[in-house]
Amino acid sequence: MGFPSKPLFYILHLPPIFLFLLLLFSTNPTQSAPDYTSLVYKGCSKEAFQDPTGLYSQALSALFGTLVQQSTKSKFFKTTTGTGQTTITGLFQCRGDLSIGDCYKCVSGLPVLTDKMCGKAIAARVQLFGCYILYEVAGFTQVSGMEMLFKTCGRSTAAGSGFEERRDTALSVLANGVASGHGFFTTSYQSMYVLGQCEGDIGDSDCGECAKSAVQRAQVECGNAISGQIYLHKCFISYSYYPNGVPRRSSSSYGSPSSDGVGTGQNTGRTVAIILGGAAGVGFLVIFLMFARNLLKKHDGIAMNFLSLCPNEEHHVKQKR
């Protein structure tokens, strides 16, 4: 039977408290991935392009390739590919609070997702939580920048306690902030968390008007709901109300809290589960290593006894000779 390697030998002979600390700091619990790649909505034209020669497909593929490549450099890019009737205009945009690396991760999955969801539609828009992609074939009817594409309102409501005043004030600050912030703005105000963004190719004035329109839609469409998201063609806004105060966000978190403003409790529960599960695993490994160390001690005792007998055995052989 061979002896354990030196690193394992030393590890097994560490005191239990050091074994526990070693395992605790080397354990890396699996964390949930950021939700910026979650699907918010899709919009696909009912009309599909006819492509007997494959020119449309080639142009669209080239467009997607360019957009994905540009997402490694910027958070917004708009371009055109193809010629004549096969001309396709497209763009992508990432949220202002994403890093370039996360922007690329978000955008890189959109071409496949768009093809899966919309097929050969002459126009499509797929919105993820952290980014979106849009394309239109030449001749597609343009829509107003103020047209509402999607909305979602929280299931929970808040009445009284000045909720409407807080919400309206926060949304007013947001509408002005998006324009002065050149297209992206987020802030907290008296338990309200608000965020807004405009499409990257519109001016500050148009951005402010779009945000104000979205704010009005939120007030009408969501009423006393404690959270809401309004997506217009050229901008979107979101708000969430936290009665106990807006939770802090780490640099790795993205976007507004959950739709019912209870993200803190859910994240805390997940964190506790991870800690308890990790502690249980660490405890099991510590017990296992302690058991292995005891076995090693017995093994070392047997080996030492054997080695102490070997010289005597060799002496008896020499005497016989």
Tab-separated table of C-alpha atoms in Angstrom:
chain	number	residue	atom	x	y	z
A	1	MET	CA	0.000	0.000	0.000
A	2	GLY	CA	1.490	3.400	-1.068
A	3	PHE	CA	1.732	6.390	1.210
A	4	PRO	CA	-0.286	9.586	0.588
A	5	SER	CA	1.324	12.460	-1.282
A	6	LYS	CA	2.940	15.178	0.825
A	7	PRO	CA	0.231	17.866	0.214
A	8	LEU	CA	-2.532	15.461	1.257
A	9	PHE	CA	-0.409	14.252	4.191
A	10	TYR	CA	-0.017	17.803	5.494
A	11	ILE	CA	-3.679	18.687	4.926
A	12	LEU	CA	-4.881	15.627	6.813
A	13	HIS	CA	-2.656	16.518	9.745
A	14	LEU	CA	-4.019	20.047	10.111
A	15	PRO	CA	-6.078	20.747	13.258
A	16	PRO	CA	-9.858	20.524	12.626
A	17	ILE	CA	-10.373	24.304	12.913
A	18	PHE	CA	-7.826	24.928	10.142
A	19	LEU	CA	-9.453	22.273	7.987
A	20	PHE	CA	-12.794	24.012	8.404
A	21	LEU	CA	-11.393	27.433	7.525
A	22	LEU	CA	-9.522	26.035	4.538
A	23	LEU	CA	-12.664	24.474	3.144
A	24	LEU	CA	-14.822	27.493	3.969
A	25	PHE	CA	-12.653	29.944	2.054
A	26	SER	CA	-12.007	27.600	-0.860
A	27	THR	CA	-15.684	26.803	-1.316
A	28	ASN	CA	-17.300	28.860	-4.069
A	29	PRO	CA	-21.072	28.388	-4.019
A	30	THR	CA	-22.731	28.569	-7.388
A	31	GLN	CA	-24.397	31.942	-7.730
A	32	SER	CA	-27.503	32.569	-9.783
A	33	ALA	CA	-26.732	34.214	-13.104
A	34	PRO	CA	-27.703	37.841	-13.535
A	35	ASP	CA	-31.187	38.197	-14.985
A	36	TYR	CA	-30.212	40.599	-17.781
A	37	THR	CA	-30.656	37.786	-20.328
A	38	SER	CA	-34.247	37.062	-19.281
A	39	LEU	CA	-36.847	37.622	-22.000
A	40	VAL	CA	-39.149	40.600	-21.472
A	41	TYR	CA	-41.114	40.493	-24.732
A	42	LYS	CA	-40.881	39.848	-28.445
A	43	GLY	CA	-42.482	41.636	-31.353
A	44	CYS	CA	-42.559	39.912	-34.735
A	45	SER	CA	-44.123	41.198	-37.937
A	46	LYS	CA	-46.877	38.948	-39.234
A	47	GLU	CA	-45.473	39.357	-42.738
A	48	ALA	CA	-42.535	37.141	-43.728
A	49	PHE	CA	-40.044	37.910	-46.484
A	50	GLN	CA	-39.862	35.635	-49.533
A	51	ASP	CA	-36.321	34.424	-49.981
A	52	PRO	CA	-35.933	32.029	-52.928
A	53	THR	CA	-32.351	33.132	-53.600
A	54	GLY	CA	-31.303	33.432	-49.963
A	55	LEU	CA	-30.336	37.113	-50.297
A	56	TYR	CA	-32.497	38.211	-47.367
A	57	SER	CA	-31.036	35.505	-45.145
A	58	GLN	CA	-27.505	36.511	-46.108
A	59	ALA	CA	-28.190	40.177	-45.409
A	60	LEU	CA	-29.808	39.399	-42.068
A	61	SER	CA	-26.968	37.096	-41.067
A	62	ALA	CA	-24.436	39.800	-41.954
A	63	LEU	CA	-26.434	42.334	-39.940
A	64	PHE	CA	-26.518	40.117	-36.866
A	65	GLY	CA	-22.806	39.412	-37.160
A	66	THR	CA	-21.991	43.112	-37.282
A	67	LEU	CA	-24.226	43.930	-34.312
A	68	VAL	CA	-22.732	41.192	-32.146
A	69	GLN	CA	-19.204	42.254	-33.075
A	70	GLN	CA	-19.944	45.881	-32.240
A	71	SER	CA	-21.361	44.918	-28.838
A	72	THR	CA	-17.778	44.224	-27.745
A	73	LYS	CA	-17.057	47.952	-28.173
A	74	SER	CA	-20.231	49.896	-27.388
A	75	LYS	CA	-23.679	49.657	-25.851
A	76	PHE	CA	-25.528	50.973	-28.906
A	77	PHE	CA	-24.993	50.480	-32.613
A	78	LYS	CA	-27.159	50.929	-35.687
A	79	THR	CA	-26.318	49.852	-39.221
A	80	THR	CA	-27.700	48.745	-42.599
A	81	THR	CA	-26.830	45.737	-44.749
A	82	GLY	CA	-27.938	44.471	-48.144
A	83	THR	CA	-28.912	46.418	-51.259
A	84	GLY	CA	-32.145	47.423	-52.932
A	85	GLN	CA	-35.114	45.421	-51.760
A	86	THR	CA	-32.908	43.298	-49.536
A	87	THR	CA	-31.720	46.279	-47.492
A	88	ILE	CA	-32.141	45.615	-43.773
A	89	THR	CA	-31.654	48.184	-41.023
A	90	GLY	CA	-30.975	46.985	-37.518
A	91	LEU	CA	-29.654	48.014	-34.136
A	92	PHE	CA	-28.909	46.757	-30.664
A	93	GLN	CA	-28.860	48.563	-27.362
A	94	CYS	CA	-27.716	47.521	-23.909
A	95	ARG	CA	-28.788	49.091	-20.679
A	96	GLY	CA	-26.565	51.858	-19.436
A	97	ASP	CA	-25.671	50.006	-16.229
A	98	LEU	CA	-24.208	46.974	-17.978
A	99	SER	CA	-20.492	46.593	-18.545
A	100	ILE	CA	-19.248	46.093	-22.089
A	101	GLY	CA	-18.516	42.451	-21.285
A	102	ASP	CA	-22.054	41.835	-20.049
A	103	CYS	CA	-23.436	43.799	-22.996
A	104	TYR	CA	-21.711	41.388	-25.368
A	105	LYS	CA	-22.998	38.383	-23.426
A	106	CYS	CA	-26.513	39.764	-23.639
A	107	VAL	CA	-26.416	40.671	-27.337
A	108	SER	CA	-24.570	37.559	-28.516
A	109	GLY	CA	-27.544	35.340	-27.746
A	110	LEU	CA	-30.112	37.541	-29.501
A	111	PRO	CA	-29.612	36.470	-33.155
A	112	VAL	CA	-30.411	32.822	-32.433
A	113	LEU	CA	-33.271	33.790	-30.130
A	114	THR	CA	-34.714	36.189	-32.715
A	115	ASP	CA	-34.578	33.570	-35.461
A	116	LYS	CA	-36.214	31.029	-33.168
A	117	MET	CA	-39.021	33.357	-32.140
A	118	CYS	CA	-39.665	35.356	-35.308
A	119	GLY	CA	-38.303	33.248	-38.159
A	120	LYS	CA	-38.332	35.186	-41.448
A	121	ALA	CA	-40.445	38.109	-40.263
A	122	ILE	CA	-39.706	41.307	-42.216
A	123	ALA	CA	-39.338	43.135	-38.900
A	124	ALA	CA	-38.639	41.952	-35.376
A	125	ARG	CA	-37.711	43.220	-31.946
A	126	VAL	CA	-36.639	40.978	-29.082
A	127	GLN	CA	-36.245	42.654	-25.698
A	128	LEU	CA	-34.253	41.069	-22.921
A	129	PHE	CA	-33.936	42.573	-19.468
A	130	GLY	CA	-30.500	43.978	-20.269
A	131	CYS	CA	-30.558	44.549	-24.026
A	132	TYR	CA	-32.627	44.351	-27.181
A	133	ILE	CA	-32.174	43.868	-30.898
A	134	LEU	CA	-34.298	45.319	-33.695
A	135	TYR	CA	-34.316	44.958	-37.468
A	136	GLU	CA	-36.580	46.082	-40.317
A	137	VAL	CA	-36.542	45.155	-44.003
A	138	ALA	CA	-36.658	48.093	-46.442
A	139	GLY	CA	-40.219	49.316	-46.944
A	140	PHE	CA	-41.508	48.270	-43.533
A	141	THR	CA	-44.069	50.736	-42.214
A	142	GLN	CA	-42.518	52.933	-39.546
A	143	VAL	CA	-44.232	53.326	-36.188
A	144	SER	CA	-44.304	56.317	-33.877
A	145	GLY	CA	-41.541	56.579	-31.317
A	146	MET	CA	-44.242	57.061	-28.667
A	147	GLU	CA	-46.124	53.871	-29.520
A	148	MET	CA	-46.360	51.513	-26.557
A	149	LEU	CA	-44.919	48.105	-27.327
A	150	PHE	CA	-45.212	46.387	-23.963
A	151	LYS	CA	-46.181	46.998	-20.354
A	152	THR	CA	-46.096	45.046	-17.125
A	153	CYS	CA	-47.486	46.132	-13.759
A	154	GLY	CA	-46.857	44.553	-10.376
A	155	ARG	CA	-49.608	42.421	-8.846
A	156	SER	CA	-49.353	44.120	-5.453
A	157	THR	CA	-50.814	47.573	-4.894
A	158	ALA	CA	-50.214	50.372	-2.407
A	159	ALA	CA	-52.875	52.814	-1.335
A	160	GLY	CA	-52.512	55.750	1.012
A	161	SER	CA	-49.348	56.655	2.960
A	162	GLY	CA	-48.454	59.096	0.188
A	163	PHE	CA	-47.618	56.370	-2.334
A	164	GLU	CA	-48.950	58.214	-5.383
A	165	GLU	CA	-47.142	61.421	-4.441
A	166	ARG	CA	-43.857	59.540	-4.004
A	167	ARG	CA	-44.299	57.666	-7.268
A	168	ASP	CA	-45.234	60.771	-9.270
A	169	THR	CA	-42.347	62.786	-7.853
A	170	ALA	CA	-39.858	59.986	-8.550
A	171	LEU	CA	-41.164	59.560	-12.102
A	172	SER	CA	-40.979	63.311	-12.705
A	173	VAL	CA	-37.341	63.281	-11.573
A	174	LEU	CA	-36.786	60.308	-13.898
A	175	ALA	CA	-38.274	62.038	-16.961
A	176	ASN	CA	-35.991	65.031	-16.478
A	177	GLY	CA	-33.002	62.899	-15.553
A	178	VAL	CA	-33.141	60.754	-18.686
A	179	ALA	CA	-32.945	63.856	-20.870
A	180	SER	CA	-30.149	65.524	-18.886
A	181	GLY	CA	-28.362	62.166	-18.576
A	182	HIS	CA	-28.199	61.836	-22.370
A	183	GLY	CA	-30.431	58.794	-22.589
A	184	PHE	CA	-29.992	56.858	-19.364
A	185	PHE	CA	-30.879	57.631	-15.755
A	186	THR	CA	-31.591	55.782	-12.531
A	187	THR	CA	-32.117	56.960	-8.969
A	188	SER	CA	-33.851	56.276	-5.668
A	189	TYR	CA	-36.347	58.612	-4.014
A	190	GLN	CA	-38.207	57.941	-0.747
A	191	SER	CA	-38.477	54.151	-1.157
A	192	MET	CA	-38.967	54.448	-4.931
A	193	TYR	CA	-36.423	53.083	-7.409
A	194	VAL	CA	-36.759	54.391	-10.978
A	195	LEU	CA	-34.866	53.751	-14.200
A	196	GLY	CA	-35.214	55.017	-17.749
A	197	GLN	CA	-33.439	54.768	-21.083
A	198	CYS	CA	-33.922	56.118	-24.594
A	199	GLU	CA	-32.790	54.688	-27.912
A	200	GLY	CA	-29.238	55.777	-28.538
A	201	ASP	CA	-29.853	57.720	-31.756
A	202	ILE	CA	-32.450	60.236	-30.523
A	203	GLY	CA	-31.635	63.656	-29.101
A	204	ASP	CA	-32.028	64.753	-25.502
A	205	SER	CA	-35.183	66.754	-26.201
A	206	ASP	CA	-36.958	63.865	-27.949
A	207	CYS	CA	-35.719	61.525	-25.237
A	208	GLY	CA	-37.287	63.730	-22.550
A	209	GLU	CA	-40.604	63.829	-24.399
A	210	CYS	CA	-40.593	60.065	-24.845
A	211	ALA	CA	-39.844	59.520	-21.160
A	212	LYS	CA	-42.646	61.901	-20.132
A	213	SER	CA	-45.060	59.986	-22.353
A	214	ALA	CA	-43.931	56.714	-20.756
A	215	VAL	CA	-44.424	58.220	-17.288
A	216	GLN	CA	-47.989	59.218	-18.151
A	217	ARG	CA	-48.648	55.712	-19.450
A	218	ALA	CA	-47.283	54.209	-16.234
A	219	GLN	CA	-49.543	56.384	-14.089
A	220	VAL	CA	-52.616	55.420	-16.105
A	221	GLU	CA	-51.855	51.811	-16.960
A	222	CYS	CA	-50.426	50.673	-13.612
A	223	GLY	CA	-52.448	52.826	-11.190
A	224	ASN	CA	-51.543	51.924	-7.604
A	225	ALA	CA	-49.346	48.953	-8.559
A	226	ILE	CA	-46.114	49.149	-6.584
A	227	SER	CA	-44.052	48.474	-9.703
A	228	GLY	CA	-44.294	48.888	-13.441
A	229	GLN	CA	-42.383	48.802	-16.701
A	230	ILE	CA	-43.448	50.699	-19.810
A	231	TYR	CA	-41.733	50.075	-23.156
A	232	LEU	CA	-42.349	52.607	-25.922
A	233	HIS	CA	-40.742	52.328	-29.340
A	234	LYS	CA	-37.960	54.803	-28.532
A	235	CYS	CA	-37.666	54.560	-24.740
A	236	PHE	CA	-38.636	52.622	-21.637
A	237	ILE	CA	-39.039	53.320	-17.933
A	238	SER	CA	-39.489	51.210	-14.818
A	239	TYR	CA	-40.281	51.902	-11.181
A	240	SER	CA	-40.477	49.847	-7.986
A	241	TYR	CA	-41.674	50.806	-4.510
A	242	TYR	CA	-39.997	49.462	-1.362
A	243	PRO	CA	-41.885	50.237	1.858
A	244	ASN	CA	-38.804	49.324	3.923
A	245	GLY	CA	-36.391	51.295	1.773
A	246	VAL	CA	-34.680	50.585	-1.541
A	247	PRO	CA	-32.123	47.778	-1.053
A	248	ARG	CA	-28.510	48.350	-1.931
A	249	ARG	CA	-27.272	46.927	-5.206
A	250	SER	CA	-23.854	45.478	-5.799
A	251	SER	CA	-21.939	46.200	-8.978
A	252	SER	CA	-22.928	42.750	-10.272
A	253	SER	CA	-26.676	43.306	-9.968
A	254	TYR	CA	-28.720	44.576	-12.856
A	255	GLY	CA	-31.830	46.561	-13.226
A	256	SER	CA	-34.749	47.273	-11.024
A	257	PRO	CA	-35.926	44.888	-8.320
A	258	SER	CA	-38.570	42.238	-8.813
A	259	SER	CA	-41.969	43.218	-10.203
A	260	ASP	CA	-43.599	43.277	-6.781
A	261	GLY	CA	-40.783	45.088	-5.009
A	262	VAL	CA	-39.846	42.163	-2.807
A	263	GLY	CA	-36.541	41.244	-4.370
A	264	THR	CA	-34.636	41.743	-1.125
A	265	GLY	CA	-36.486	39.018	0.700
A	266	GLN	CA	-36.161	36.579	-2.181
A	267	ASN	CA	-32.442	37.247	-2.565
A	268	THR	CA	-31.935	36.903	1.178
A	269	GLY	CA	-33.692	33.554	1.186
A	270	ARG	CA	-31.544	32.348	-1.687
A	271	THR	CA	-28.402	33.548	0.094
A	272	VAL	CA	-29.378	31.795	3.323
A	273	ALA	CA	-30.052	28.577	1.411
A	274	ILE	CA	-26.640	28.785	-0.241
A	275	ILE	CA	-24.913	29.436	3.097
A	276	LEU	CA	-26.714	26.585	4.868
A	277	GLY	CA	-26.073	24.202	2.016
A	278	GLY	CA	-22.413	25.217	1.866
A	279	ALA	CA	-22.043	24.874	5.640
A	280	ALA	CA	-23.561	21.393	5.550
A	281	GLY	CA	-21.199	20.390	2.760
A	282	VAL	CA	-18.206	21.841	4.580
A	283	GLY	CA	-19.201	20.033	7.777
A	284	PHE	CA	-19.451	16.739	5.938
A	285	LEU	CA	-16.053	17.228	4.308
A	286	VAL	CA	-14.464	18.157	7.644
A	287	ILE	CA	-15.830	14.984	9.235
A	288	PHE	CA	-14.613	12.955	6.272
A	289	LEU	CA	-11.113	14.450	6.442
A	290	MET	CA	-10.923	13.923	10.201
A	291	PHE	CA	-11.913	10.305	9.668
A	292	ALA	CA	-9.300	9.990	6.925
A	293	ARG	CA	-6.681	11.501	9.213
A	294	ASN	CA	-7.453	8.984	11.937
A	295	LEU	CA	-7.103	6.197	9.411
A	296	LEU	CA	-3.809	7.676	8.312
A	297	LYS	CA	-2.562	7.740	11.915
A	298	LYS	CA	-3.383	4.047	12.251
A	299	HIS	CA	-1.719	3.460	8.909
A	300	ASP	CA	1.373	5.368	10.057
A	301	GLY	CA	1.465	3.318	13.300
A	302	ILE	CA	1.368	0.044	11.409
A	303	ALA	CA	4.023	1.302	9.006
A	304	MET	CA	6.306	2.386	11.844
A	305	ASN	CA	5.911	-0.960	13.567
A	306	PHE	CA	6.724	-2.684	10.324
A	307	LEU	CA	9.803	-0.514	9.782
A	308	SER	CA	10.985	-1.111	13.341
A	309	LEU	CA	10.842	-4.846	12.712
A	310	CYS	CA	12.707	-4.741	9.452
A	311	PRO	CA	16.266	-4.246	10.896
A	312	ASN	CA	15.790	-7.164	13.290
A	313	GLU	CA	14.526	-9.364	10.520
A	314	GLU	CA	17.538	-8.426	8.388
A	315	HIS	CA	19.874	-9.241	11.353
A	316	HIS	CA	18.375	-12.723	11.717
A	317	VAL	CA	18.927	-13.410	8.036
A	318	LYS	CA	22.604	-12.398	8.284
A	319	GLN	CA	23.117	-14.649	11.313
A	320	LYS	CA	21.715	-17.612	9.438
A	321	ARG	CA	24.118	-16.945	6.599
